[in-house]
PDB file of C-alpha atoms and ligand atoms in Angstrom:
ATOM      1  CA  UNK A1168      10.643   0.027 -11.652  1.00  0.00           C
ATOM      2  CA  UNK A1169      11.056  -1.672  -8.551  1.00  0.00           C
ATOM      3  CA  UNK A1170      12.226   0.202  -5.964  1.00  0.00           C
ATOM      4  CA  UNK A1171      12.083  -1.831  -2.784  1.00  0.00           C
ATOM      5  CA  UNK A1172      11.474  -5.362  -2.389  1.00  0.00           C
ATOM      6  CA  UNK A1173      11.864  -7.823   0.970  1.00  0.00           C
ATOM      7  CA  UNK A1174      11.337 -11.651   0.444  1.00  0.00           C
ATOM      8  CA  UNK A1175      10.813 -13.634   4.013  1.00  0.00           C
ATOM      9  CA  UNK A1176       9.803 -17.610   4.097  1.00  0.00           C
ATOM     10  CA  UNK A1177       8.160 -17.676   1.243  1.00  0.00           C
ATOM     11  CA  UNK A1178       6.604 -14.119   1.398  1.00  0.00           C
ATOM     12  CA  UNK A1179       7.215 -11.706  -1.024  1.00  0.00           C
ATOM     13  CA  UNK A1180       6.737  -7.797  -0.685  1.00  0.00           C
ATOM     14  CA  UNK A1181       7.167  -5.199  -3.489  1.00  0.00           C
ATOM     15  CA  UNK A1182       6.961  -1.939  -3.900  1.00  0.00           C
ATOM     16  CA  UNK A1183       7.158   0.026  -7.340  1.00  0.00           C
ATOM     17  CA  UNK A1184       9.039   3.441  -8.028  1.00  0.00           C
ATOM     18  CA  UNK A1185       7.556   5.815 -11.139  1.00  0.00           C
ATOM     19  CA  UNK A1186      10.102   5.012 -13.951  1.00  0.00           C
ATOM     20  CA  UNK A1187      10.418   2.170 -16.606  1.00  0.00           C
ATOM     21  CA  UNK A1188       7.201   2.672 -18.023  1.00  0.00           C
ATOM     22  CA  UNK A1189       5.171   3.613 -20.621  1.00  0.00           C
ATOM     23  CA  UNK A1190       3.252   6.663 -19.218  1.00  0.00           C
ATOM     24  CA  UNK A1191       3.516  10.414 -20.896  1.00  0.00           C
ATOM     25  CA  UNK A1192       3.551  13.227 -18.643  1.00  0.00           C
ATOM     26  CA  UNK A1193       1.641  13.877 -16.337  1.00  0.00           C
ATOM     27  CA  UNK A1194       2.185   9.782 -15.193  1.00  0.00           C
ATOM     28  CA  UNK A1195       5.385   9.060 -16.294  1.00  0.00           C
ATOM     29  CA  UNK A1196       6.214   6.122 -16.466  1.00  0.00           C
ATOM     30  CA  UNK A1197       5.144   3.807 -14.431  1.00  0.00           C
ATOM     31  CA  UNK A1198       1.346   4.769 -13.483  1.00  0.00           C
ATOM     32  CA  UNK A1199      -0.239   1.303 -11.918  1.00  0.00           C
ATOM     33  CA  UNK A1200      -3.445   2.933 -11.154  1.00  0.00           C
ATOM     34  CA  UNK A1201      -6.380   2.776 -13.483  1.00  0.00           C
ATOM     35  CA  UNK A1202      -8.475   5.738 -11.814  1.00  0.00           C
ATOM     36  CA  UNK A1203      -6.278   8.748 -13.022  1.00  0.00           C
ATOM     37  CA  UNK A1204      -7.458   9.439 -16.131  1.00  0.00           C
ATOM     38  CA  UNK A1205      -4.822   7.518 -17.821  1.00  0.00           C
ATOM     39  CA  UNK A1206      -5.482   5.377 -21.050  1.00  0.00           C
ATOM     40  CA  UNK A1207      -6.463   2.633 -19.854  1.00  0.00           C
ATOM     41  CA  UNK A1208      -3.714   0.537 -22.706  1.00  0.00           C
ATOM     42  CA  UNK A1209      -0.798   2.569 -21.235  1.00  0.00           C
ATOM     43  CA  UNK A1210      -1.611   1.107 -17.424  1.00  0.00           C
ATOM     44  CA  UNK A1211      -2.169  -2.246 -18.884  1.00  0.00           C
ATOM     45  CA  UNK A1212       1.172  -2.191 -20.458  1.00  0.00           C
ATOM     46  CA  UNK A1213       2.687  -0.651 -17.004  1.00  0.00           C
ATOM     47  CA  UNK A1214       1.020  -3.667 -15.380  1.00  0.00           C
ATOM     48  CA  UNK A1215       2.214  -6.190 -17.565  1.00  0.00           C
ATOM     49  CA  UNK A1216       5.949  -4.557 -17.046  1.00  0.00           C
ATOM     50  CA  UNK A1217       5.390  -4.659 -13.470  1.00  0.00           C
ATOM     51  CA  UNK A1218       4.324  -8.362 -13.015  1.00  0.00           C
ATOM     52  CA  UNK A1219       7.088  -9.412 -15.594  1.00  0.00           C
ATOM     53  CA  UNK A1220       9.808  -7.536 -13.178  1.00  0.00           C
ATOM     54  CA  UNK A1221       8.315  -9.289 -10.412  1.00  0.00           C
ATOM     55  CA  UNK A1222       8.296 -12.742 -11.915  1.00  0.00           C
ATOM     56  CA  UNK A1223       4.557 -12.343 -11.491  1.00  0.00           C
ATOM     57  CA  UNK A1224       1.317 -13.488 -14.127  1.00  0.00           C
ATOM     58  CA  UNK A1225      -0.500 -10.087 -14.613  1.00  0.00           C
ATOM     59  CA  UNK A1226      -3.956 -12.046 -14.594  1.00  0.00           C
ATOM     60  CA  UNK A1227      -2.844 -13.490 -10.992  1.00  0.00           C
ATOM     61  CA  UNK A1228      -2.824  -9.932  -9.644  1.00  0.00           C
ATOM     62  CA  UNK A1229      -5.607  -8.708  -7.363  1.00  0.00           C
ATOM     63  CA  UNK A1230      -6.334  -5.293  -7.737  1.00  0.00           C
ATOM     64  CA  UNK A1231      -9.030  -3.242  -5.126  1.00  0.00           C
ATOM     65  CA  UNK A1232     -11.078  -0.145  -5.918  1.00  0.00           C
ATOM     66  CA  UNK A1233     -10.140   2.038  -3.084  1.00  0.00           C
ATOM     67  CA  UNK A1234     -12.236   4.424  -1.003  1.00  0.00           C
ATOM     68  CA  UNK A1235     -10.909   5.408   1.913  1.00  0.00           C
ATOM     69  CA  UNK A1236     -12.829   2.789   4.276  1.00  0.00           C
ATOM     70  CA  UNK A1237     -12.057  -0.288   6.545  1.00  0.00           C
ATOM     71  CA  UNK A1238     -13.623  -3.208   5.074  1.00  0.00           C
ATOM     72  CA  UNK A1239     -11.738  -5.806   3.848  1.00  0.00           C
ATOM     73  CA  UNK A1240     -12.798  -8.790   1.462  1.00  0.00           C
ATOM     74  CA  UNK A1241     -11.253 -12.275   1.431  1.00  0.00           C
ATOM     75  CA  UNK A1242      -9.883 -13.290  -2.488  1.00  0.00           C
ATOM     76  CA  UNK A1243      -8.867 -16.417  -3.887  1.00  0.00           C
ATOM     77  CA  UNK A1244      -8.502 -15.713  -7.322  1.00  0.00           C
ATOM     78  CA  UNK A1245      -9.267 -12.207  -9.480  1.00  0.00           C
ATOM     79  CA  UNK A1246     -12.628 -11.614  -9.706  1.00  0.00           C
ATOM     80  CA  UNK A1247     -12.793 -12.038 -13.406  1.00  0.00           C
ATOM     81  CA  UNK A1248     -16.427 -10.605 -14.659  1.00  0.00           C
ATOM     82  CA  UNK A1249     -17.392  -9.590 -10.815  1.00  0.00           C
ATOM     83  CA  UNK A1250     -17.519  -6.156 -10.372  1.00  0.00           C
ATOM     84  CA  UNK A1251     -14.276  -4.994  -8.310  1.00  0.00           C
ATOM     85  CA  UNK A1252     -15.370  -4.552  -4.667  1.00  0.00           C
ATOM     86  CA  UNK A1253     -14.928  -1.321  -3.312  1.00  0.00           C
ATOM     87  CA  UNK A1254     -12.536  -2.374  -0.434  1.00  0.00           C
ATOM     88  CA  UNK A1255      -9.324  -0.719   0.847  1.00  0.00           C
ATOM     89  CA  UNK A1256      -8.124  -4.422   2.144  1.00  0.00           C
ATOM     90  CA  UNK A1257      -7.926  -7.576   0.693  1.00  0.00           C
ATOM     91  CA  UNK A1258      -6.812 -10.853   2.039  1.00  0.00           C
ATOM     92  CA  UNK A1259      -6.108 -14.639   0.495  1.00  0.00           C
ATOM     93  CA  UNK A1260      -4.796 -17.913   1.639  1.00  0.00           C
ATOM     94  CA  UNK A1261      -3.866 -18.899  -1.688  1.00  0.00           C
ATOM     95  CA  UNK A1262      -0.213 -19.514  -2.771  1.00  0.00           C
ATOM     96  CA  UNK A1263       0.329 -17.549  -5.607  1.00  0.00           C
ATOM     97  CA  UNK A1264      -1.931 -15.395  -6.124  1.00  0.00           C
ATOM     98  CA  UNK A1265      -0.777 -11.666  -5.676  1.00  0.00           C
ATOM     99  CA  UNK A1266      -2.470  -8.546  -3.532  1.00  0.00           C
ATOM    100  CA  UNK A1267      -1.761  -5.420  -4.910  1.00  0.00           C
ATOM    101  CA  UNK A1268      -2.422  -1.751  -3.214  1.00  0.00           C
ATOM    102  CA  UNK A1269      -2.372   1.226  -5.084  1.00  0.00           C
ATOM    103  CA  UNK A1270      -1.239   4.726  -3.434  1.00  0.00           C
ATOM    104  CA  UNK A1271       0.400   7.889  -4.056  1.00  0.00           C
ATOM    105  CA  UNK A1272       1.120   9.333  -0.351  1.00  0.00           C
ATOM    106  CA  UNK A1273      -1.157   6.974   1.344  1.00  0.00           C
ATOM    107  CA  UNK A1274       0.658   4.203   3.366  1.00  0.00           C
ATOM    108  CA  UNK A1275       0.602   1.420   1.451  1.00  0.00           C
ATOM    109  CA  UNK A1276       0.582  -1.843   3.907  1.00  0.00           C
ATOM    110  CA  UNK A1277       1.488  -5.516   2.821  1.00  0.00           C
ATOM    111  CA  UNK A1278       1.167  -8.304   5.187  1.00  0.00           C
ATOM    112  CA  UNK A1279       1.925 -11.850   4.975  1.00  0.00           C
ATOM    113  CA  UNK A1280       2.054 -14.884   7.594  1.00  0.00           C
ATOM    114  CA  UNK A1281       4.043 -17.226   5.985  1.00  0.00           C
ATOM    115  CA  UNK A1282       3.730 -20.456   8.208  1.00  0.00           C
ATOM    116  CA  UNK A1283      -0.467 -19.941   7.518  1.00  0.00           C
ATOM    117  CA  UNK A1284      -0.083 -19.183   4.342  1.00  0.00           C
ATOM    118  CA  UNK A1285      -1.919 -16.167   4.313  1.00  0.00           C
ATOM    119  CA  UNK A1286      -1.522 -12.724   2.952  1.00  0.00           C
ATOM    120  CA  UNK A1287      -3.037  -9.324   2.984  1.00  0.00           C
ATOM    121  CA  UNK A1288      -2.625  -5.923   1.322  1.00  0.00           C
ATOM    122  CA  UNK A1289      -3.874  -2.711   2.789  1.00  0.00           C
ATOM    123  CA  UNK A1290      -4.671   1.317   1.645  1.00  0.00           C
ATOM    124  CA  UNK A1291      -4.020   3.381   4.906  1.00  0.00           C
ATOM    125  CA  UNK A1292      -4.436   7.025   4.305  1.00  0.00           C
ATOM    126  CA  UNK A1293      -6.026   9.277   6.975  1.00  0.00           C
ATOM    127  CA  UNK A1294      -9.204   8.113   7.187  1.00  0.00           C
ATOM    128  CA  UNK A1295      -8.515   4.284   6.279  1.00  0.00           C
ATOM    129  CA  UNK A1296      -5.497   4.458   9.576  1.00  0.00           C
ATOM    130  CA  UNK A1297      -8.395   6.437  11.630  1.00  0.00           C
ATOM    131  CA  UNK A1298     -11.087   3.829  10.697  1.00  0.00           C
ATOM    132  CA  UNK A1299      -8.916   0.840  11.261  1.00  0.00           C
ATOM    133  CA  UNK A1300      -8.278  -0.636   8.091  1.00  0.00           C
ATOM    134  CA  UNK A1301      -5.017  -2.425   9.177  1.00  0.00           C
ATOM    135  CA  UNK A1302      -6.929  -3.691  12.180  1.00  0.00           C
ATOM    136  CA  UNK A1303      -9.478  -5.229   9.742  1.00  0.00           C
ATOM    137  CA  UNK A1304      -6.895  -6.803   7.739  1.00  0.00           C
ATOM    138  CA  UNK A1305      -4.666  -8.436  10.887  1.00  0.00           C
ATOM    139  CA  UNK A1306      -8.309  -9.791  12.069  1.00  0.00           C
ATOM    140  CA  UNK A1307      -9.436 -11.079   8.443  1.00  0.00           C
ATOM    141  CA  UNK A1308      -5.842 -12.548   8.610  1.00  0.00           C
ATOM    142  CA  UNK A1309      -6.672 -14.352  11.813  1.00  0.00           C
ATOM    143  CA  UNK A1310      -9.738 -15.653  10.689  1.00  0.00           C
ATOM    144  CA  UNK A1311      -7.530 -17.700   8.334  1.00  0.00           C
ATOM    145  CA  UNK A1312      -5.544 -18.798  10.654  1.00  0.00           C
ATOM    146  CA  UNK A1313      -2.665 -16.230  10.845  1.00  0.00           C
ATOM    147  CA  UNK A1314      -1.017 -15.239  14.489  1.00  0.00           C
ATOM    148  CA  UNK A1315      -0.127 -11.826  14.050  1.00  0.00           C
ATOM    149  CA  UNK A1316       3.687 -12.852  16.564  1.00  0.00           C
ATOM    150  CA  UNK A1317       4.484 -14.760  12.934  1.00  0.00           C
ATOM    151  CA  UNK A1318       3.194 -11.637  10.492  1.00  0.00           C
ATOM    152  CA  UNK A1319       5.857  -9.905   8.474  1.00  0.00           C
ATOM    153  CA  UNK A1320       4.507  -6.179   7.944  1.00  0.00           C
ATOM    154  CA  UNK A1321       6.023  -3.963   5.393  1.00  0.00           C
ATOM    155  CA  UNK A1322       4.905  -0.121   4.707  1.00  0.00           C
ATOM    156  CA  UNK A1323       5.830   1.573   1.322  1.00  0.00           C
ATOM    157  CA  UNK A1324       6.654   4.685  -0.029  1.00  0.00           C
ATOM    158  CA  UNK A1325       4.803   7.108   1.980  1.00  0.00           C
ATOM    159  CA  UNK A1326       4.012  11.154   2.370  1.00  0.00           C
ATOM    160  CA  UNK A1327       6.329  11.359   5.785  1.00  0.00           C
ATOM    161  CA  UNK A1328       5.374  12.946   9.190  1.00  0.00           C
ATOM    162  CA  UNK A1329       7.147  15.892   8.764  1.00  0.00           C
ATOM    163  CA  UNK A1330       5.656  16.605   5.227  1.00  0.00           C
ATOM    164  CA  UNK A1331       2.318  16.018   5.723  1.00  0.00           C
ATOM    165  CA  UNK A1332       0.584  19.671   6.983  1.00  0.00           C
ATOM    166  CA  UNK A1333      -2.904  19.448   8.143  1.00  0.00           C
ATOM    167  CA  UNK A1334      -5.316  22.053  10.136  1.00  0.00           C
ATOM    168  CA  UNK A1335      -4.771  22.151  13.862  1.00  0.00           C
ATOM    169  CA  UNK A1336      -8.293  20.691  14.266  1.00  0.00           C
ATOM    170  CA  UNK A1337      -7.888  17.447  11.802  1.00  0.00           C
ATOM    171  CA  UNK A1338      -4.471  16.845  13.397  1.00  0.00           C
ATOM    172  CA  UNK A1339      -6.558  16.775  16.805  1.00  0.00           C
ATOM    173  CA  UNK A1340      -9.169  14.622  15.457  1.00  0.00           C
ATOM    174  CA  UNK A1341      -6.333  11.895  14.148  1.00  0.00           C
ATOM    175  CA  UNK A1342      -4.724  11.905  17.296  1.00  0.00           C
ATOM    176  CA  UNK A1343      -7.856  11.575  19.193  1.00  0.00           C
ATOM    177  CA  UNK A1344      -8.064   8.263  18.105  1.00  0.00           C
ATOM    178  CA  UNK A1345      -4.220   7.224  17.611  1.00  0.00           C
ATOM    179  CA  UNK A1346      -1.937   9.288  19.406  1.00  0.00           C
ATOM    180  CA  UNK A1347       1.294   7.764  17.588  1.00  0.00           C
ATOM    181  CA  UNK A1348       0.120  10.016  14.024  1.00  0.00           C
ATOM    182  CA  UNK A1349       0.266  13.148  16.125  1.00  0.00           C
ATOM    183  CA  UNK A1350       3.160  14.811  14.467  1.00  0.00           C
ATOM    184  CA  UNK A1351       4.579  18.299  13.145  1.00  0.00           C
ATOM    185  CA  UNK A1352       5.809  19.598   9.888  1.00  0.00           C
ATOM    186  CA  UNK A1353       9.403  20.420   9.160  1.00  0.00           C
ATOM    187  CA  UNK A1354       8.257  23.834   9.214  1.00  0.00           C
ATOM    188  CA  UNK A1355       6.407  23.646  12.477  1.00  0.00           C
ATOM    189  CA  UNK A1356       3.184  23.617  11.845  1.00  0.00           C
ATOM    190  CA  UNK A1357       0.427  20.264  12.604  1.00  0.00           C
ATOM    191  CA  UNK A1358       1.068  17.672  10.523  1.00  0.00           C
ATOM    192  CA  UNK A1359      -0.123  13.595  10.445  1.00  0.00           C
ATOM    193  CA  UNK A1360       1.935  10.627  10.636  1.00  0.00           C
ATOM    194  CA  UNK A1361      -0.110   8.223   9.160  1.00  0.00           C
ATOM    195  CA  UNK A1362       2.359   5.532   8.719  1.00  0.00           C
ATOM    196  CA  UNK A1363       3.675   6.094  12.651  1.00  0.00           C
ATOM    197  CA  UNK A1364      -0.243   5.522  13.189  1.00  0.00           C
ATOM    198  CA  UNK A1365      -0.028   1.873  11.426  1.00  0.00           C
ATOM    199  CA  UNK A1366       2.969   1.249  13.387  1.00  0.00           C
ATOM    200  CA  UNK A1367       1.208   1.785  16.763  1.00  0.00           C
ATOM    201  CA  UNK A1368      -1.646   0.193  15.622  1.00  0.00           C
ATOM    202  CA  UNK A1369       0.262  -3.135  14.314  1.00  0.00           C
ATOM    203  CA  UNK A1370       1.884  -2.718  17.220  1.00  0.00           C
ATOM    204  CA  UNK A1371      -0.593  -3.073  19.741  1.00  0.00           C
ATOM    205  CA  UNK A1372      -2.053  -6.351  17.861  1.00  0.00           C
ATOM    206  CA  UNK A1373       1.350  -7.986  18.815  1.00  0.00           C
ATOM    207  CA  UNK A1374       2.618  -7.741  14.811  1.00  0.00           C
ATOM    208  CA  UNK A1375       6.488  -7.486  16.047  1.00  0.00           C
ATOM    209  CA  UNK A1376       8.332  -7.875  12.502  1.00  0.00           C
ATOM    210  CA  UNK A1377       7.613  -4.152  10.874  1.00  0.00           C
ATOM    211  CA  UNK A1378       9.886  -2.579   8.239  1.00  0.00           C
ATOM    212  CA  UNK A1379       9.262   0.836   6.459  1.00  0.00           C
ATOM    213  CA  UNK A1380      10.447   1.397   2.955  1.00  0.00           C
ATOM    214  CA  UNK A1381      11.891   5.276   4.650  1.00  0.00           C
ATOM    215  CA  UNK A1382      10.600   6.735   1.569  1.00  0.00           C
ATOM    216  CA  UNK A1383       8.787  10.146   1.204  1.00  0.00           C
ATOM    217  CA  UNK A1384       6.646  10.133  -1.620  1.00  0.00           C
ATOM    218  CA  UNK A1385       6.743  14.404  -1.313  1.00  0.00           C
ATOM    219  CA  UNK A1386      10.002  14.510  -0.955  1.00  0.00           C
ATOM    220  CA  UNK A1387      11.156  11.413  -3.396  1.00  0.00           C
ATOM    221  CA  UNK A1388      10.861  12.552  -7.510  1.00  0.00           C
ATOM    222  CA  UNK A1389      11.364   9.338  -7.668  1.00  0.00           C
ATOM    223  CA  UNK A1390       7.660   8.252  -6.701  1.00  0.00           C
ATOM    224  CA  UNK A1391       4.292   9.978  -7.193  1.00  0.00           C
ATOM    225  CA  UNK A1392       2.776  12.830  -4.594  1.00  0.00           C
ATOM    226  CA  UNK A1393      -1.049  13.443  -5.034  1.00  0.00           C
ATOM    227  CA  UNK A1394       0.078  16.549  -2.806  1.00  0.00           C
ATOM    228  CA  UNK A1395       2.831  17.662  -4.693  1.00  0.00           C
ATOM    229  CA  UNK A1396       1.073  17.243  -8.058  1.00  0.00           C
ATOM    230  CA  UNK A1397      -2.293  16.458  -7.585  1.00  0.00           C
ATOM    231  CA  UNK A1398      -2.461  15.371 -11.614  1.00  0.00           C
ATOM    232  CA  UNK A1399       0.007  11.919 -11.272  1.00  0.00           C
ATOM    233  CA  UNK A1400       0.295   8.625 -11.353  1.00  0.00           C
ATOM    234  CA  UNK A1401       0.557   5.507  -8.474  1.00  0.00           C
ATOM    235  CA  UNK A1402       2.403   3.189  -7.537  1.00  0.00           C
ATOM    236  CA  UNK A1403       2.054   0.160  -6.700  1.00  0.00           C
ATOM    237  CA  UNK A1404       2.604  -2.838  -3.561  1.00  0.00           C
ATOM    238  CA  UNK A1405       2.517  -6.088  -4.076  1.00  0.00           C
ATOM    239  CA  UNK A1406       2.026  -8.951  -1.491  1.00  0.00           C
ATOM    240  CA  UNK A1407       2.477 -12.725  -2.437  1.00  0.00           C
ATOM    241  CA  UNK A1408       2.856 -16.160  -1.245  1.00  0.00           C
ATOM    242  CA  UNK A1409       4.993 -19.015  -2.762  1.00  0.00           C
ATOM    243  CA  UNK A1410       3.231 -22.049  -4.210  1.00  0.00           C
ATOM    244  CA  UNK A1411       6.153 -23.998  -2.875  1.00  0.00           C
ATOM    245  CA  UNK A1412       7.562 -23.070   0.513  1.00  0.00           C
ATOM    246  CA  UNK A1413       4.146 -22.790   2.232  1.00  0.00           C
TER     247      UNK A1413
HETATM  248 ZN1   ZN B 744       8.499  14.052   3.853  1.00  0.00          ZN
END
């Protein structure tokens, strides 16, 4: 259920694998994401299992409806009867309450500086790396008074470098803009490293502390692939402060 988790300071990072649920095939088990064509009881359930694994209240889980862009929105509690913003970052400075990312091949990104008290969760696929949406998030961050020397980055599960084929012409585009997601496929032909791309780009904002979870979601049957079966479920990453050490 969970696969990989990292606790530093009083920041807590998360990252779900597909079994221990309640999902039938073509999601089994453990579908988090509400956008699949799932019923929507089954990923309640798989929610509630989640949280409960994690120690977590399922109501004190943010969730974002994600579309591929940049912009990021500041949280401090669910949003209840507000619609959910269509944002592929969300940030909060309040202990306790816990960002969640959805992906299946896109890198998810969880951030947390845990002397500010603030956290952030991220959806980097192509286009959210090429438009900057971990960028966003370290600068909606700083606006709370993070310093991105004291963030603790982790990246999830995660279609890999040497997995991810694209045309010759989209790899050039990617690169164009971050040179680091340049890669090639196992099979040499052009590929994109998105997650290599989030490295560079946390990189170059002085975020020092970066781990990977050194999962490929292709290559892992242990995790969902949108490119290896299109028809699947997602996982999940969850970011949270404690209420006490912060
Ligand atoms: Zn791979």
């Amino acid at each position: 259920m969970i696969g990989h988790r990292f606790d530093a300071n009083g920041a807590h990072f998360a990252f779900t694998d597909r079994w221990g649920g309640v999902s039938a095939v073509p999601y089994e088990e453990l579908n988090l994401g509400g956008a699949v064509g799932e019923e929507p009881a089954a990923v309640r359930a798989n929610r509630a299992a989640a949280a409960g694994a994690l120690g977590l209240d399922p109501a004190r889980v943010v969730w974002m409806n994600q579309v591929h862009g940049a912009d990021v929105v500041e949280v401090d509690g669910p949003w209840g009867d507000a619609d959910v913003p269509s944002v592929d970052a969300i940030v909060t400075a309040r202990p306790g309450l816990a960002l969640a990312v959805l992906t299946a091949d896109c890198v998810p990104v969880l951030l947390a500086d845990p002397v500010a008290g603030v956290a952030a969760a991220a959806h980097a696929g192509r286009p959210g790396m090429v438009a900057g949406v971990v960028p966003a998030a370290v600068a909606a961050m700083a606006e709370l008074g993070a310093d991105p020397a004291r963030i603790v980055a982790r990246t999830g599960p995660a279609v890999c470098g040497r997995c991810y084929e694209v045309p010759e012409a989209m790899r050039a585009e990617v690169a164009a803009v971050e040179p680091a997601a340049h890669a090639e496929t196992s099979w040499g032909t052009p590929a994109v490293d998105v997650a290599a791309g989030v490295r560079a780009q946390l990189a170059r904002l002085g975020v020092r502390d970066v781990e990977d979870a050194g999962v490929c979601t292709l290559e892992s049957r242990d995790h969902y692939s949108y490119r290896r079966d299109r028809t699947t479920g997602r996982l999940a990453g969850y970011v949270w402060l404690n209420r006490e050490e912060t």
